[in-house]
Amino acid sequence: MNARRLLLPVVALALAVLGTSSALGSPSESYVGPHFGNGHLPAGCLVDRDPINPDNHCYHMKVGLNALDSPKVDVDVLIPVSPAAERDMRVATQAVQMWDDGLHYLADQMGLPWLVKGFDMDVRTHEIPVDEAGQPRDPIHLVDPEIVVVVSNPAGGIGIGIDPTAFGSALGLYDDQGVPCTQVPDPFSMSSWQAREGFDQHDDEPGGTYVQDCGGVGGNVCFAVNGAVDPATGASDFFPLFDLVSHEFGHCLTLGHVGDGADGPWGPTPTNDIMAYSTDPPLINKCVSTLDVEGFALRMSNYLDVNADGHVSHHDLLVPNDELGDGTSPFQVQNPADHHYASPTGDPADCPQADQSLVPGAEGDFLPKPVATTRQRLRLGEAAIADGRLHVHGSVTRVPLATQPTAFSARATDGAGDAYSPVTDLEGVHVKVTRTAVDAVIDATQVWPVVDGTSPVAYSLTIDGRRLDSFVPTGGTDDQPVVMDNGTGYYLPKGTATWDTTKNTVTFHVRRDYLADQSIRAPYNVYAVTGYHTRSNDWVANDDLAPDDLDLDLAAPKLGPETRDAPVANRVTSTSFTAGRGSFVPSDSTLGVGLISTVDSRDYVHLPITRQSSALVTLTWTGDATLGLTVGGGSSQQPVKTNGANVLQVLVPWARRDLTVTVDPQEVLDPTDYTLSVKHTTVIADRDGDHVPDVADNCPGARGPSAGGGCPDSDHDTIFDVGDACPSVPGIGADGCPTGRGERVVALLDGERVDATSVVTLHGGSQFGLSAPVSRGSHLLEVRWYDGNTLVASARRTLG
């Protein structure tokens, strides 16, 4: 096992004003959290996970999966025989090392010293000896592991010399006393794991997890089973081995998904996260995020001395901020401003990369050296003496070190002939950013002729690492291209992309308000990419890029005004109407899990909202059936208790945009007809005038944004006033109060400290005001900005 490498170099920076500054790289420059404790949400966040709730701006991670029961995590890695067994072993062990180093690095950056010191991983590798027939010579015995990584293959013989599905030997699991716990026949056979009761395969990905409770000393053992031995690493596999091992290993560390896949969507999705299904960021492997660390810290708090009082007790236990979650699992909610990665800059594009070559022994380095990305800037505004008092105002902020783009449009060319075919060969891209959209024209040598009914190629626009794929889908009826957000699986509105087979161009028109909903904001990095699609609309491989160096960064004008909200009515009125009727048959049954086949049998009904209102939706039906009802797009959806059978009601307290009703045929025993009716009541009352009507305002007597449920964060320290012990003084403490490691601005008059105030600049600039009694005459004012005990900037001015 490698010794823990905690090396955080300090980077010296020149200041715009007097003095010098030292700063660690991101995310320490911009991370404020974590926010633990049930209901202790970051300001601007909601527990509601409705993906089309206009105020759901935060990330939601399911936590508490699997009962990892020790901070000392022993990991066994099992690899089947193959011509590339040494490389596959390195890829798998590097995935584990990525987690180990990434968790330690970020925990330190996030101010969690108890986690840095308290947990460790030890990796034990096993290449299984085989006889001439390809069978293991001896049974496989593992002693007291916490996690077992098994690399199988979903299609025997692909990319390997011996079919691992032919392995007949059992995997034997023993506790540290040598007591047998379980036997797993054919451990390298994916089908063997799939047939095992309790195996959790996630959506259609070729992997999953299985937990065995060995009881007593042995405790719980989690198997991370992976079925993606790469025939050509990074070129042709849907699920590259490194990312798949990393993802399944994350589940064994108790982390769930982040809003995409079969159990999502839950709103904005951090698609770059290793616990997301997507292949973002394109072309590179993922790494650990701050959200992953928060989820892992919740479990480790059961075994570590969090409060540093010398012993572990219930006082150390951390609780997720959405403990109720979906009723079966809790969630941890994070503000996107706190979402960073285990890279030198905190950017997912800079994640350390595994060495997946065939060079024996070659490995990546997953412990980043932080690089400063901002510098501190202190600006003095008004500083004057009046009526015997000194009054000082100013601002402190962190500004990017890198030169920021200023142009709103740019063009990049790409040499012809550098792709596998003319239909994937890019010749250039022209991008323009307006107040409302990112517009791009992609030039190709030849655009695929859409009249052929489906396209095996896709033309994609990538914006800040989010790939938007345009293709003609299999089963389409009009031979027209669609655009799918590869990160979330959302289909963008018709007309987002158009193909011109005469000019050989693909034109994108991507609304900036959609990007903002996904926490993608200017400046934008934009590039075009082509790739190959399967008949099931899955991305297979990349081909060409424009520009090749991905170096096309654009500024943007101020985002245009919000146009999607309905107006407020002048008076309270109610309107009732029938919104739709439909029918189901037994074969439509979803068993309550939504999409269980290639055909979605649920019904979707669009409800237009012309005036801001509440909406009471009622579903009634005849026949022997169990139906489900959800209403998305409002402030929340609240089930209403009803009397009688075959009736459901859902109340949306505040709808300001169109709603989507989903009728789910969960269990249909006989042919069933249903009716959907709606009662709209306009909402007007807004006691505090914050444009959040009282029916949806969690703080009706205090002005706050709708994204916070109408509750304010007056001091902008990410703690709602209702939970802030110091609501008028910004602080990074869990209670919202200043701490010794926080930031403060100090005023000195003639060398003597006369006033100080706490500031928080991690999510943006902060204004300050200082005041103190002063005598007549000339005085030298010095204002200092401290980050913890470090002086980062200062400014002087002579007064009087």
mmCIF file of N, CA and C in Angstrom, residues 408 432-440 463 492-493 496 508-517 520 522 524 555-564:
data_model
loop_
_atom_site.group_PDB
_atom_site.id
_atom_site.type_symbol
_atom_site.label_atom_id
_atom_site.label_comp_id
_atom_site.label_asym_id
_atom_site.label_seq_id
_atom_site.Cartn_x
_atom_site.Cartn_y
_atom_site.Cartn_z
ATOM 1 N N PHE A 408 -17.834 37.459 -28.203
ATOM 2 C CA PHE A 408 -19.095 36.732 -28.175
ATOM 3 C C PHE A 408 -19.222 35.738 -29.330
ATOM 4 N N LYS A 432 -21.658 31.647 -32.052
ATOM 5 C CA LYS A 432 -22.026 32.994 -31.630
ATOM 6 C C LYS A 432 -22.930 32.894 -30.415
ATOM 7 N N VAL A 433 -22.657 33.711 -29.409
ATOM 8 C CA VAL A 433 -23.462 33.739 -28.184
ATOM 9 C C VAL A 433 -24.257 35.030 -28.149
ATOM 10 N N THR A 434 -25.570 34.908 -28.021
ATOM 11 C CA THR A 434 -26.441 36.061 -27.884
ATOM 12 C C THR A 434 -27.008 36.101 -26.468
ATOM 13 N N ARG A 435 -27.890 37.027 -26.202
ATOM 14 C CA ARG A 435 -28.489 37.117 -24.871
ATOM 15 C C ARG A 435 -29.353 35.905 -24.549
ATOM 16 N N THR A 436 -29.812 35.213 -25.572
ATOM 17 C CA THR A 436 -30.765 34.126 -25.327
ATOM 18 C C THR A 436 -30.276 32.753 -25.759
ATOM 19 N N ALA A 437 -29.216 32.673 -26.578
ATOM 20 C CA ALA A 437 -28.862 31.369 -27.136
ATOM 21 C C ALA A 437 -27.384 31.267 -27.444
ATOM 22 N N VAL A 438 -26.932 30.010 -27.545
ATOM 23 C CA VAL A 438 -25.639 29.679 -28.137
ATOM 24 C C VAL A 438 -25.944 29.105 -29.514
ATOM 25 N N ASP A 439 -25.542 29.830 -30.550
ATOM 26 C CA ASP A 439 -25.796 29.420 -31.926
ATOM 27 C C ASP A 439 -24.490 28.931 -32.543
ATOM 28 N N ALA A 440 -24.548 27.792 -33.229
ATOM 29 C CA ALA A 440 -23.347 27.235 -33.834
ATOM 30 C C ALA A 440 -23.679 26.619 -35.179
ATOM 31 N N ILE A 463 -20.747 21.964 -24.870
ATOM 32 C CA ILE A 463 -20.683 23.264 -24.199
ATOM 33 C C ILE A 463 -20.287 23.017 -22.754
ATOM 34 N N LEU A 492 -34.051 17.951 -26.325
ATOM 35 C CA LEU A 492 -34.283 19.385 -26.422
ATOM 36 C C LEU A 492 -35.385 19.662 -27.438
ATOM 37 N N PRO A 493 -35.959 20.866 -27.403
ATOM 38 C CA PRO A 493 -37.102 21.158 -28.274
ATOM 39 C C PRO A 493 -36.788 20.937 -29.751
ATOM 40 N N THR A 496 -33.900 22.453 -32.387
ATOM 41 C CA THR A 496 -32.634 22.825 -31.742
ATOM 42 C C THR A 496 -31.473 22.607 -32.699
ATOM 43 N N PHE A 508 -26.960 24.501 -34.794
ATOM 44 C CA PHE A 508 -27.515 24.360 -33.447
ATOM 45 C C PHE A 508 -28.023 25.710 -32.949
ATOM 46 N N HIS A 509 -29.142 25.663 -32.240
ATOM 47 C CA HIS A 509 -29.673 26.827 -31.531
ATOM 48 C C HIS A 509 -30.047 26.345 -30.127
ATOM 49 N N VAL A 510 -29.148 26.581 -29.169
ATOM 50 C CA VAL A 510 -29.303 26.064 -27.815
ATOM 51 C C VAL A 510 -29.661 27.217 -26.881
ATOM 52 N N ARG A 511 -30.809 27.135 -26.262
ATOM 53 C CA ARG A 511 -31.268 28.206 -25.378
ATOM 54 C C ARG A 511 -30.362 28.307 -24.151
ATOM 55 N N ARG A 512 -29.982 29.521 -23.814
ATOM 56 C CA ARG A 512 -29.119 29.726 -22.656
ATOM 57 C C ARG A 512 -29.871 29.526 -21.342
ATOM 58 N N ASP A 513 -31.191 29.722 -21.339
ATOM 59 C CA ASP A 513 -31.902 29.472 -20.093
ATOM 60 C C ASP A 513 -31.911 27.978 -19.774
ATOM 61 N N TYR A 514 -31.909 27.122 -20.815
ATOM 62 C CA TYR A 514 -31.776 25.686 -20.563
ATOM 63 C C TYR A 514 -30.397 25.370 -19.981
ATOM 64 N N LEU A 515 -29.361 25.973 -20.557
ATOM 65 C CA LEU A 515 -28.013 25.755 -20.026
ATOM 66 C C LEU A 515 -27.918 26.220 -18.575
ATOM 67 N N ALA A 516 -28.521 27.385 -18.269
ATOM 68 C CA ALA A 516 -28.502 27.887 -16.895
ATOM 69 C C ALA A 516 -29.228 26.932 -15.956
ATOM 70 N N ASP A 517 -30.328 26.329 -16.428
ATOM 71 C CA ASP A 517 -31.036 25.347 -15.614
ATOM 72 C C ASP A 517 -30.140 24.169 -15.264
ATOM 73 N N ILE A 520 -24.883 25.498 -16.279
ATOM 74 C CA ILE A 520 -23.857 25.781 -17.280
ATOM 75 C C ILE A 520 -23.967 27.256 -17.634
ATOM 76 N N ALA A 522 -21.841 31.168 -18.700
ATOM 77 C CA ALA A 522 -20.707 31.778 -19.385
ATOM 78 C C ALA A 522 -19.617 32.140 -18.374
ATOM 79 N N TYR A 524 -18.260 30.250 -21.923
ATOM 80 C CA TYR A 524 -18.491 28.902 -22.437
ATOM 81 C C TYR A 524 -17.272 28.395 -23.201
ATOM 82 N N ALA A 555 -17.105 34.626 -24.287
ATOM 83 C CA ALA A 555 -17.867 35.379 -23.300
ATOM 84 C C ALA A 555 -19.321 35.437 -23.753
ATOM 85 N N ALA A 556 -20.150 36.073 -22.965
ATOM 86 C CA ALA A 556 -21.565 36.156 -23.318
ATOM 87 C C ALA A 556 -22.140 37.465 -22.815
ATOM 88 N N PRO A 557 -23.063 38.043 -23.570
ATOM 89 C CA PRO A 557 -23.794 39.207 -23.039
ATOM 90 C C PRO A 557 -24.686 38.767 -21.883
ATOM 91 N N LYS A 558 -25.188 39.712 -21.154
ATOM 92 C CA LYS A 558 -26.066 39.395 -20.029
ATOM 93 C C LYS A 558 -27.247 38.566 -20.508
ATOM 94 N N LEU A 559 -27.555 37.519 -19.740
ATOM 95 C CA LEU A 559 -28.662 36.644 -20.103
ATOM 96 C C LEU A 559 -29.956 37.440 -20.180
ATOM 97 N N GLY A 560 -30.725 37.170 -21.209
ATOM 98 C CA GLY A 560 -31.979 37.894 -21.399
ATOM 99 C C GLY A 560 -32.975 37.617 -20.294
ATOM 100 N N PRO A 561 -34.023 38.402 -20.195
ATOM 101 C CA PRO A 561 -35.008 38.237 -19.122
ATOM 102 C C PRO A 561 -35.734 36.902 -19.236
ATOM 103 N N GLU A 562 -36.176 36.393 -18.089
ATOM 104 C CA GLU A 562 -36.927 35.145 -18.063
ATOM 105 C C GLU A 562 -38.258 35.332 -18.775
ATOM 106 N N THR A 563 -38.520 34.471 -19.734
ATOM 107 C CA THR A 563 -39.756 34.599 -20.528
ATOM 108 C C THR A 563 -40.678 33.396 -20.360
ATOM 109 N N ARG A 564 -40.282 32.431 -19.527
ATOM 110 C CA ARG A 564 -41.073 31.204 -19.439
ATOM 111 C C ARG A 564 -42.152 31.255 -18.362
#
